[in-house]
XYZ file of C-alpha atoms in Angstrom:
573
model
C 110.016 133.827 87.763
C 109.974 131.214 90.549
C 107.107 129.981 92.834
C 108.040 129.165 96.191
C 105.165 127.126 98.552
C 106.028 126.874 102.277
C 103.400 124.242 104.265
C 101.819 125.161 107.467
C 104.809 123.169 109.751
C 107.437 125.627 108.025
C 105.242 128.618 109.428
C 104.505 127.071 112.660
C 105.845 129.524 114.861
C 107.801 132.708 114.968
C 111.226 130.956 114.268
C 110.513 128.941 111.616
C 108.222 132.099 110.113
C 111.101 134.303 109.861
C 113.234 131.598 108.670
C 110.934 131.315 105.915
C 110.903 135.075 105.112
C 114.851 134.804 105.096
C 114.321 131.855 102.278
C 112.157 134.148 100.389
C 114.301 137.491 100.718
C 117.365 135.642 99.682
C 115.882 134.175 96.694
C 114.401 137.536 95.621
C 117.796 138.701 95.411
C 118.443 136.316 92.424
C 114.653 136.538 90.472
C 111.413 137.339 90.727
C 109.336 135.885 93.062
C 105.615 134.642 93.495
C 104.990 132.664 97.077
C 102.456 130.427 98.099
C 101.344 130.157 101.504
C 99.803 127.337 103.882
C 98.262 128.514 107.051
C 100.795 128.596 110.174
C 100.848 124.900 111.991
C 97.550 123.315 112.986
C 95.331 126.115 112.346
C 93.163 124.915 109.582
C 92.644 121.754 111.866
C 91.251 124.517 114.217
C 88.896 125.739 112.148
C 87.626 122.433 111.004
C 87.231 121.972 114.885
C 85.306 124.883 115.393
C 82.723 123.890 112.480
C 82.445 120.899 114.296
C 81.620 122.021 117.342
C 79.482 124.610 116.034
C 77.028 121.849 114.409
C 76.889 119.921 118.087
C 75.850 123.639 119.220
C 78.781 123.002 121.652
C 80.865 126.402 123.022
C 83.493 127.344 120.747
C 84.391 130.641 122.300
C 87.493 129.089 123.790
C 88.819 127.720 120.882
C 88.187 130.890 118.548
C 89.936 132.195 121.803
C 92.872 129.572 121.075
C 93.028 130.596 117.494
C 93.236 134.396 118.342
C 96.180 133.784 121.134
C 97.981 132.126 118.393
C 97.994 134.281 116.635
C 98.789 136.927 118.609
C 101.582 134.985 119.945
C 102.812 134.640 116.493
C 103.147 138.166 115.436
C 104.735 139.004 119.143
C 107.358 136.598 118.779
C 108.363 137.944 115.400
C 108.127 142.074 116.630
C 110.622 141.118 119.603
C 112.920 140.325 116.567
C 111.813 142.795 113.753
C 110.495 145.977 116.518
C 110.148 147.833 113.007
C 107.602 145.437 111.514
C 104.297 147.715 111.191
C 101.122 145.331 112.358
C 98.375 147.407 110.837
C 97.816 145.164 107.698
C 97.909 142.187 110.498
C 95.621 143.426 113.239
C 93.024 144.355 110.637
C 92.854 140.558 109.330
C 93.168 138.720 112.420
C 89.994 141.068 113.709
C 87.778 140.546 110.180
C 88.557 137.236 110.226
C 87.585 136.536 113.693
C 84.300 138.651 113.422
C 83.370 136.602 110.075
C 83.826 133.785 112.013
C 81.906 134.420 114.850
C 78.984 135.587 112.474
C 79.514 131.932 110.580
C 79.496 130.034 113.768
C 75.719 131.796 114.914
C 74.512 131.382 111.365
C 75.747 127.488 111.714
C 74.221 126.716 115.340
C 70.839 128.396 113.739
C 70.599 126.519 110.228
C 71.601 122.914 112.204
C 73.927 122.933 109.436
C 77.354 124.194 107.661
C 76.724 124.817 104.023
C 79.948 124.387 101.653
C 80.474 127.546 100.651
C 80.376 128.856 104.388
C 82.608 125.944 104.959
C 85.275 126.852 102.570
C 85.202 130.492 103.724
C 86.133 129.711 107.528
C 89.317 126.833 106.684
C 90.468 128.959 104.623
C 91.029 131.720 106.771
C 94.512 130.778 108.133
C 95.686 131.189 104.990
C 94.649 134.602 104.724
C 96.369 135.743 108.325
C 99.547 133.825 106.840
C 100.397 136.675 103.756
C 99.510 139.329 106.198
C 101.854 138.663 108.236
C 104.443 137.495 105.498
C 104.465 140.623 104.078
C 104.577 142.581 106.982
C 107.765 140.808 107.543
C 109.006 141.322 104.043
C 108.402 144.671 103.870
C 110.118 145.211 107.405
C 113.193 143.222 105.886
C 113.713 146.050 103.419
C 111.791 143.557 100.371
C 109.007 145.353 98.514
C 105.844 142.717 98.785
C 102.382 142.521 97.472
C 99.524 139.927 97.820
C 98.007 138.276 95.033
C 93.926 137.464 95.317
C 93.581 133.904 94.130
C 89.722 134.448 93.514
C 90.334 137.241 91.270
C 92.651 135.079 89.439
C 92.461 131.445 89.583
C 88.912 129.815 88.037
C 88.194 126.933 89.443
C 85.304 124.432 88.580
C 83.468 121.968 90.698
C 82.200 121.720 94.427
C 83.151 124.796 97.073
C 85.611 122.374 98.764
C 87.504 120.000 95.990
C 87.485 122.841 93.221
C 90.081 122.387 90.479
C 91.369 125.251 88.411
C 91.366 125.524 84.878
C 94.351 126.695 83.920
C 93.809 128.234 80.707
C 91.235 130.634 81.516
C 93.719 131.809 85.078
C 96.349 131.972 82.791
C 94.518 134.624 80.463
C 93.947 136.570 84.125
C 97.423 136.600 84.694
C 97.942 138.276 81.063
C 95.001 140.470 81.272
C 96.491 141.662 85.197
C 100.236 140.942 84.852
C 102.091 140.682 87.931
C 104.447 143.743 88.831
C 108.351 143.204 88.443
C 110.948 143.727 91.489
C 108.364 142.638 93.815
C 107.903 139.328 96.042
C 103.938 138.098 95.532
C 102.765 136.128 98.297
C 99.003 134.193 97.422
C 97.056 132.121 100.089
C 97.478 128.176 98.786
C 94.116 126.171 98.892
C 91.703 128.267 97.280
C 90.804 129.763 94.412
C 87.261 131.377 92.822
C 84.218 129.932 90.908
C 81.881 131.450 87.825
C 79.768 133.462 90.433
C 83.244 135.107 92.165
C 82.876 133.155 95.495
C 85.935 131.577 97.128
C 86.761 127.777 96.591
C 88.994 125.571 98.326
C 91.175 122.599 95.992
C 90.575 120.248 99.165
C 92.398 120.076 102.084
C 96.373 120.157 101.519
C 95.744 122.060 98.570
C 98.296 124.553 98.394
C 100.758 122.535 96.801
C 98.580 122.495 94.013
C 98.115 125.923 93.751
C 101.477 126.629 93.593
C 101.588 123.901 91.017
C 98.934 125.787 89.080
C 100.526 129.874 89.897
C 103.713 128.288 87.945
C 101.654 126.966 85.519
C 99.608 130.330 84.981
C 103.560 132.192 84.881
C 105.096 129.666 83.155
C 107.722 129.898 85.880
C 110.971 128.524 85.610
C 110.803 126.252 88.738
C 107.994 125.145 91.339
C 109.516 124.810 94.992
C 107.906 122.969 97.393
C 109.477 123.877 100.732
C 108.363 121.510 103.973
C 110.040 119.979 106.756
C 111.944 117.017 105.347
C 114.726 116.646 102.862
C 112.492 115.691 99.422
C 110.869 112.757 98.514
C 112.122 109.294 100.246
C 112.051 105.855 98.432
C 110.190 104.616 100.886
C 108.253 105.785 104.563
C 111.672 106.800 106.583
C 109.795 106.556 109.704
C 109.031 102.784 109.161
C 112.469 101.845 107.985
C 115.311 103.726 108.797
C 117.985 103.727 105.896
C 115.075 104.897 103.681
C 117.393 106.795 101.033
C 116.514 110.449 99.947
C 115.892 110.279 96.110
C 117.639 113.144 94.118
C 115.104 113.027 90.846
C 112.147 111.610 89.727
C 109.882 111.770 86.467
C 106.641 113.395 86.155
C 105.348 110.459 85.927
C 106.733 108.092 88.799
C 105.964 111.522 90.920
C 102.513 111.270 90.065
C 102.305 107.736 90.764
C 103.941 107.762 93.996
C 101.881 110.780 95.280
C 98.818 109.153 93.920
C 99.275 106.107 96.117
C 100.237 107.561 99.322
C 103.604 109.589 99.580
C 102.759 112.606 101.939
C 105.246 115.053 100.482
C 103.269 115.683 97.419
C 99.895 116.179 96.788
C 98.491 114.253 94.187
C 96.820 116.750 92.135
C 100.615 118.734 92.710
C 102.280 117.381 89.678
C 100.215 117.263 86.331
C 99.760 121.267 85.913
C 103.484 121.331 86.091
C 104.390 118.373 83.873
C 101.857 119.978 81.367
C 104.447 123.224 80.322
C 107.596 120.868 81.455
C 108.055 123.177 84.531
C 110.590 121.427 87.178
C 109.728 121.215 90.633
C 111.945 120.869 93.485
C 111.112 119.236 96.739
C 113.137 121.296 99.497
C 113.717 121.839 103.478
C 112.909 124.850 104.673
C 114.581 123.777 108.129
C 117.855 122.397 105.973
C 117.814 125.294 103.137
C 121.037 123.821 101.831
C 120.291 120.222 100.972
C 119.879 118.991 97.868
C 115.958 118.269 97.705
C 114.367 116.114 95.153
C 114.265 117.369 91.926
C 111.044 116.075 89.880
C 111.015 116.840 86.012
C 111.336 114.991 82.722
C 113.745 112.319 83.306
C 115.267 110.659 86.175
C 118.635 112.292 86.343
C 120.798 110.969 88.425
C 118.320 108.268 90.091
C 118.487 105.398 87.078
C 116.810 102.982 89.248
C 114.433 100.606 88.010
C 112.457 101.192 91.250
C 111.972 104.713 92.677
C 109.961 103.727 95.792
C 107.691 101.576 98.522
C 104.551 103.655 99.011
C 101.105 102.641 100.854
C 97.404 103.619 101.105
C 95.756 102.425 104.319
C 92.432 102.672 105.481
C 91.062 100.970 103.178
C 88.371 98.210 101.940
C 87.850 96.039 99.412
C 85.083 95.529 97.335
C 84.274 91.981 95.764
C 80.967 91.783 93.202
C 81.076 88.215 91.900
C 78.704 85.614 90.821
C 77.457 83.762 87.633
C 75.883 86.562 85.831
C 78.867 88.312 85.613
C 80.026 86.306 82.865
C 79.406 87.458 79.171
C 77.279 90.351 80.272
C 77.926 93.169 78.578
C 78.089 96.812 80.980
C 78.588 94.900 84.276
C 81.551 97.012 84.674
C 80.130 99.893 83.716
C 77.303 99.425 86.175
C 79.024 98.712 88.855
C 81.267 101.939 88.482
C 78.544 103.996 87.651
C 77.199 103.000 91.048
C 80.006 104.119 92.756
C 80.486 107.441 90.583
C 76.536 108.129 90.992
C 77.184 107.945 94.739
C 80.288 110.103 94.647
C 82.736 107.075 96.091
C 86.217 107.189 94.517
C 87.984 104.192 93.493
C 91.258 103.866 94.395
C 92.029 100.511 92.724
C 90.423 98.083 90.423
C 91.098 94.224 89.505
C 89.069 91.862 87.597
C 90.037 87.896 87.305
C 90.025 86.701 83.598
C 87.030 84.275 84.221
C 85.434 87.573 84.252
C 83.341 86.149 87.479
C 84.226 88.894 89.664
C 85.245 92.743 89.818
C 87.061 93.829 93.023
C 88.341 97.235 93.920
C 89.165 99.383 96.717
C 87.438 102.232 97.786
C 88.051 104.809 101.503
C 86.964 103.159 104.696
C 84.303 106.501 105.287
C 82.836 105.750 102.182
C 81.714 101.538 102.918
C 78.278 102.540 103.655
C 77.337 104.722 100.560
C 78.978 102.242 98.267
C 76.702 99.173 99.823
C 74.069 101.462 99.658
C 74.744 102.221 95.711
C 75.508 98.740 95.079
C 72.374 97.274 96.524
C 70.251 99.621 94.795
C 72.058 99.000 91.367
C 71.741 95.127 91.541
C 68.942 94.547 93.476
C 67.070 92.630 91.211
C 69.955 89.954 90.178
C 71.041 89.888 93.887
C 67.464 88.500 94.908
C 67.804 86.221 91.760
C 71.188 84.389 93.097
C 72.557 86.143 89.674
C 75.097 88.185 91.731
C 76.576 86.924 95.543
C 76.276 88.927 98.404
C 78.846 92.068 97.279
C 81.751 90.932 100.103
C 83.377 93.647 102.090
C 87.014 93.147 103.233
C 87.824 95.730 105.959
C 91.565 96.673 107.277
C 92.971 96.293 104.158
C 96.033 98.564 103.010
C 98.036 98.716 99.399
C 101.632 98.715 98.943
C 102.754 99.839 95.111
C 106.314 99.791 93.848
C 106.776 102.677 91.416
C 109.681 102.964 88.959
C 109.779 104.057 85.245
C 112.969 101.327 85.338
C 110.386 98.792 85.828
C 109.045 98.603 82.399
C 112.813 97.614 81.116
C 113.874 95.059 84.273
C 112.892 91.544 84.945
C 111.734 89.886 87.584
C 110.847 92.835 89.548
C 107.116 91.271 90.007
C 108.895 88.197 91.468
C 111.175 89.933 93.860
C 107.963 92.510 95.326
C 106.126 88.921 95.905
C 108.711 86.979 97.176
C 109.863 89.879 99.732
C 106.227 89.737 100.851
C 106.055 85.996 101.287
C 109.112 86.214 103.295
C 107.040 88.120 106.044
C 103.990 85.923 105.687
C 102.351 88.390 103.990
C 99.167 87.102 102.114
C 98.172 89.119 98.911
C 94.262 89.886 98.488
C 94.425 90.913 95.393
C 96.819 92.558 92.758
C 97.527 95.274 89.675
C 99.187 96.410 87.763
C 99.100 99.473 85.312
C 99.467 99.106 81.741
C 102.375 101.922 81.245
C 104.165 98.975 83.600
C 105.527 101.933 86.043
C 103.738 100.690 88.774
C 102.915 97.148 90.606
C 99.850 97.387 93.509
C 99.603 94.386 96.162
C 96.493 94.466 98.327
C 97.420 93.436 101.971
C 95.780 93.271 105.431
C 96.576 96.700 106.842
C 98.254 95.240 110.080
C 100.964 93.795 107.968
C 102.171 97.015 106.130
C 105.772 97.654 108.538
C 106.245 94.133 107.899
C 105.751 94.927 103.933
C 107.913 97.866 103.449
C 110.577 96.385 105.290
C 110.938 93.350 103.842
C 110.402 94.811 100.059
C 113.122 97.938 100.967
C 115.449 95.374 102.112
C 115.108 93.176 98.947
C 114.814 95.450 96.470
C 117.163 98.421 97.602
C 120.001 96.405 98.548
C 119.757 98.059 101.656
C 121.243 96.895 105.116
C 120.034 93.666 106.361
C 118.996 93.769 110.143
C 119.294 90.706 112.714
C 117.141 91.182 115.551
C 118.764 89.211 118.678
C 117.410 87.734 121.757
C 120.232 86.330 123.670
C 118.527 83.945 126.658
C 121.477 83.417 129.095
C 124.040 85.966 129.379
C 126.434 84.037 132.031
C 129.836 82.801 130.395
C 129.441 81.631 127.264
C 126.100 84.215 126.288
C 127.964 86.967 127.454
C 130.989 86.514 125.630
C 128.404 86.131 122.617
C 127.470 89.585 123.518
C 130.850 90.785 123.855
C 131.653 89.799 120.203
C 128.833 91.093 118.577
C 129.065 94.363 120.603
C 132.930 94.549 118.622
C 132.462 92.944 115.394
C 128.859 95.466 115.127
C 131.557 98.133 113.179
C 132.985 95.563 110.577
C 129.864 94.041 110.343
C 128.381 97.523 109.291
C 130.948 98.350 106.565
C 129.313 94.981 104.726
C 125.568 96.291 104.946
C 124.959 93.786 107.887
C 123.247 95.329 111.639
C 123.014 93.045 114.591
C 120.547 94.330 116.755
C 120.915 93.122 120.515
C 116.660 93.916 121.223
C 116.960 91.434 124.079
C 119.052 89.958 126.882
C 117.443 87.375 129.627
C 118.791 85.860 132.715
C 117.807 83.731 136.000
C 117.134 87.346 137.489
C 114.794 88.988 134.446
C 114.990 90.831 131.046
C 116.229 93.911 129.138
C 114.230 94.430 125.752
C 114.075 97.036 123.591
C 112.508 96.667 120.113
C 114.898 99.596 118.723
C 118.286 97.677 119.918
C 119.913 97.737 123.156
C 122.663 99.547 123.860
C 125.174 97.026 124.441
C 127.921 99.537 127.059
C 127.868 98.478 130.340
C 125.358 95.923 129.469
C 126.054 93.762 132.284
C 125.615 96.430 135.409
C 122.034 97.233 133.491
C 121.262 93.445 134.047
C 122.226 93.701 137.574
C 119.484 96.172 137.749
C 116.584 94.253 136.025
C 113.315 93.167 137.805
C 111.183 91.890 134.872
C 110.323 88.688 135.062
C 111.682 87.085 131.575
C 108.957 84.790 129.634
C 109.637 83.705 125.652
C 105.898 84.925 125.634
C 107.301 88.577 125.775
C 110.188 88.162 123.486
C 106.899 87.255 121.403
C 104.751 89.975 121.977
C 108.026 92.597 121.221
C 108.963 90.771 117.662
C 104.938 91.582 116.902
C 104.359 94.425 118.614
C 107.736 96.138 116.561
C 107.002 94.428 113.655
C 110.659 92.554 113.335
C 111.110 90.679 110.560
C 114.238 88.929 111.341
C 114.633 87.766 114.815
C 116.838 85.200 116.112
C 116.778 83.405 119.362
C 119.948 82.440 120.813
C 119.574 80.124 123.913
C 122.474 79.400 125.480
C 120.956 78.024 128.831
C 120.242 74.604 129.692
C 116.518 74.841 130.396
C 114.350 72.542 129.268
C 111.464 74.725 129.858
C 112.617 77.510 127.560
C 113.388 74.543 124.922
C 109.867 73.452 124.782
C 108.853 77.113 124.260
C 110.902 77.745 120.739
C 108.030 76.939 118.606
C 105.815 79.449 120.767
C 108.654 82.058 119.622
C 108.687 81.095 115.925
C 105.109 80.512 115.701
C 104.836 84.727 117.137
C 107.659 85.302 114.541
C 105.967 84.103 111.354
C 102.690 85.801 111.917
C-alpha cells in the first residue's frame, strides 16, 4: 500500500486535475492505493473569505457565486475531455455543500460570530468537492474508486481547527473497517473527527499530515507528497537561484527544516511517518519523472554536513531581563507558563549565562496577548524595578542551518557567522539545539535575501556572483564590456558569474538588478533617456538585495569620484 497526497495547486484546474488522476491510475497499476486530497487551487482561501465577510455582515452572495462557477468550470473542463465521466456523485456535493454554506453564513451574520466547529465545517468543504470529482474521474478512466470518511476513521484530539490525531486509536479503525483491495481510496486531507463524531480540521495546510498519519494508520510502504516543485531545496530557490534540489534527507533534518520555515513540508508532516520508519517522497506532479526528495532514515546520497538555509519571518522578539532574574528559582517557568496560559507559541528561546535575561521569539499576531500575559504575570516585580520593561523587537526574522553533518564538522558556527558579517548582517540573538543538527541566528527581517545569499554562497560552494556597474561605456568601458560579455562562458565553467546590472553614459542608464543582457548592448544605449545618478545605482544594489557589487568608473568625472563613498556606504547597509 502507498499513500499519495496531491496539494490544492496540483488540482487547480482541469489540466492539472486530470494529470493528477493519470498519476494515480498509473500507480494503481503497480499497488494498492490510498489518496489524499487538498481542495482544488485557492478555494479554501475562499471560504476563509466568505467567513470573513460574513462576520462584517458584508454580501457574500457573489463570492459563494465565485466558488460555485469554479467549480462548475472545473468539472466542464474535465467532461469536454472524459464526455463519459457521470456527474451525479459531483452535482449532489457541490449543491449540499453550497446550501450548508449558505445556512452557516445566516446563522454567522445572526450570532455576530463564527463558532469553531462551524468554522471547520465550511474550509473544509473544498476538500470534500475534490474526491467527488476525483473519483468520478477514476471511475470514468476504467479505475474502480471509493472514498474514505476521515471522521469515521481518524480520532483526533484538541481544538475544532488545530486537531491532532492519535494514531493508535485510527489505526485500530482501520483494523476494525479494513480498506477493500484492487481499489484506489481517495480521503479529504485536513480533517479528521473528535470524541463526540464532529469534524476537525489539523490546521490549515493540513493534508500533508493526514496523509502522513493514513500511512501511518496502513503502515504503508511509502508516503508521497506530490506538489508543484521538484522536492525539497537546500535553500529558498526563489531568493537564490542555483539553490540545489536535495535527493535525501533524515527524519530528523526534515523535521527541523520544516519546523523552521521550508514550505514544502508541513511541520507536523514528518513525525507520524518517522514513528513506523515509513519513507516519504517529495515529488512533482507537473514533472512526474524527476527524482523528488526522498526523506527516511539516513541521508543517502546527500552526505553533507549541511542540508539547508531556511527562515521564519514575521516575527518578534521577546526580552524579560532585570536583576531579579538572577538565582530565582521558576523564572523560566513563569515566564513560559505565561505564554502557554495565553495560548502564544514559542518559536525560539535563548537565555545569556548571567542568567539576567530570557529572550525568545514568538508570531507577530500574537505581540499583544503575550504583553498582555506578561504584564499580568510580573506585575508586581515590574512596579518594584525587579524586572525591566519586557522589550519588544519587531521585524525580526530567523535563519537556521540544518544538517545532521553538523554535529561531526568544524567550524560550521564560524562560517554561518562570518557569511552573515560579510553582508553587514547584525545577529540579535542566537541557538542552538543540543542534538547539534541545527544553528538559529536572529536577524532584522529586512536583511534575510542578503542572509541566504551570502550563507548559500559560503557554505554550498556555490557560484559566486559579481554584480557590475560599468559608468562610461565609450572606448575603453566598452571594450570592458566586450570582454566580460566573452570571457562570461569560461568564467562560468570555474563557478564565477559576472553580472552586467548596469551601464551609464553622458546620455543616461540601463539597469537591471537581474543582469543585463549584454547583445547589442550598445544600440540599447543609443535608446536610453534616464537620467544616470550613483544615487540609483544605490537604490538598485538595496532595493535587489546585491551582495557583491562593483563599480567600475572609467570616466574622468570628478563629480562621480566624490560620489563612491555614497555607493559603498548604500552597498554595506
Amino acid at each position: 500500500m502507498r499513500v499519495l497526497k496531491f496539494g490544492g495547486s496540483s488540482l487547480a484546474d482541469a489540466d492539472r486535475f486530470l494529470r493528477a488522476a493519470d498519476i494515480i491510475a498509473n500507480n494503481a497499476q503497480q499497488e494498492d492505493l490510498a489518496v489524499v486530497l487538498s481542495a482544488p487551487g485557492k478555494t479554501t482561501n475562499k471560504l476563509v473569505a466568505v467567513i470573513e465577510t460574513a462576520l462584517k455582515n458584508n454580501e457574500v452572495e457573489l463570492q459563494i457565486s465565485e466558488l460555485e462557477t469554479s467549480f462548475n468550470e472545473l468539472f466542464s473542463n474535465i467532461k469536454k475531455v472524459l464526455p463519459n465521466i457521470d456527474s451525479t456523485d459531483f452535482d449532489n456535493q457541490v449543491k449540499t455543500s453550497l446550501f450548508q454554506l449558505h445556512q452557516f453564513v445566516h446563522g454567522i451574520r445572526l450570532l455576530g460570530t463564527c463558532p469553531d466547529h462551524v468554522n471547520a465545517r465550511i474550509i473544509s468543504k473544498g476538500e470534500r468537492i475534490s474526491i467527488q470529482l476525483m473519483k468520478a474521474v477514476l471511475i470514468a478512466k476504467g479505475q474502480a474508486a471509493d472514498l474514505i470518511d476521515p471522521v469515521k476513521y481518524l480520532f483526533a484530539n484538541g481544538d475544532h481547527l488545530e486537531a491532532m490525531v492519535d494514531v493508535e486509536v485510527s489505526t485500530q479503525n482501520f483494523q476494525a473497517n479494513p480498506l477493500a483491495e484492487g481499489v484506489v481510496h481517495i480521503m479529504p486531507g485536513f480533517t479528521a473527527g473528535n470524541a463526540k463524531g464532529e469534524l476537525v480540521t489539523l490546521g490549515r495546510n493540513g493534508s500533508d499530515y493526514s496523509a502522513a498519519v493514513l500511512a501511518a494508520c496502513l503502515r504503508a510502504d511509502c508516503c508521497e507528497i506530490w506538489t508543484d516543485v521538484d522536492g525539497v531545496y537546500n535553500c529558498d530557490p526563489r531568493l537564490v537561484d542555483d539553490a540545489r534540489l536535495l535527493k535525501s534527507l533524515s527524519y530528523q533534518e526534515a523535521m527541523e527544516l520544516s519546523y523552521f520555515g521550508a514550505s514544502v513540508l508541513h511541520p507536523k508532516t514528518i513525525a507520524p511517518i518517522a514513528q513506523f520508519h515509513i519513507p516519504c517522497l517529495i515529488k512533482n506532479s507537473f514533472n512526474p519523472q524527476g527524482a523528488g526528495t526522498l526523506i527516511g532514515q539516513d541521508t543517502g546520497e546527500d552526505n553533507l554536513p549541511i542540508k539547508g538555509i531556511t527562515t521564519l519571518s514575521n516575527l518578534i522578539m521577546v526580552n524579560v531581563s532585570g536583576p531579579g532574574m538572577k538565582g530565582m528559582v521558576g523564572m523560566a517557568s513563569r515566564v513560559f507558563g505565561a505564554m502557554s496560559s495565553a495560548g502564544v507559541s514559542i518559536v525560539l528561546i535563548t537565555q545569556s549565562s548571567s542568567e539576567y535575561s530570557i529572550s525568545f521569539c514568538i508570531e507577530e499576531e500574537d505581540k499583544l496577548e503575550a504583553e498582555r500575559a506578561l504584564s499580568e504575570a510580573f506585575e508586581l516585580e515590574l512596579k518594584n524595578g525587579l524586572l525591566e520593561p519586557v522589550e519588544f523587537m519587531d521585524d525580526v526574522a530567523i535563519v537556521t542551518l540544518v544538517g545532521d553533518g553538523m554535529r561531526t564538522s568544524r567550524g560550521v558556527a564560524s562560517q554561518f557567522f562570518s557569511s552573515l558579517a560579510e553582508v553587514n548582517v547584525n545577529i540579535v540573538a542566537i541557538a542552538q539545539g543540543s542534538s547539534e543538527r541545527a544553528i538559529s541566528a536572529v536577524i532584522p527581517e529586512d536583511k534575510i535575501s542578503e542572509a541566504i545569499k551570502a550563507c548559500h554562497e559560503n557554505l554550498f560552494n556555490s557560484k559566486h556572483f559579481l554584480d557590475v556597474f560599468v559608468v562610461g561605456v565609450g572606448g575603453v568601458g566598452g571594450e570592458l564590456v566586450d570582454q566580460i560579455q566573452r570571457q562570461q562562458g569560461k568564467l562560468a565553467e570555474k563557478g564565477i558569474i559576472i553580472r552586467v546590472c548596469g551601464l551609464a553614459n553622458s546620455k543616461g542608464v540601463l539597469l537591471d538588478g537581474n543582469g543585463l543582457p549584454l547583445e547589442q548592448w550598445r544600440d540599447r544605449m543609443g535608446d536610453v533617456s534616464e537620467k544616470f545618478t550613483v544615487s540609483s545605482l544605490a537604490a538598485l544594489v538595496q532595493r535587489n538585495h546585491i551582495i557583491n557589487p562593483v563599480l567600475v568608473d572609467c570616466t574622468s568625472s570628478e563629480d562621480i569620484a566624490n560620489q563612491y563613498a555614497e555607493f559603498l556606504a548604500a552597498a554595506s547597509t
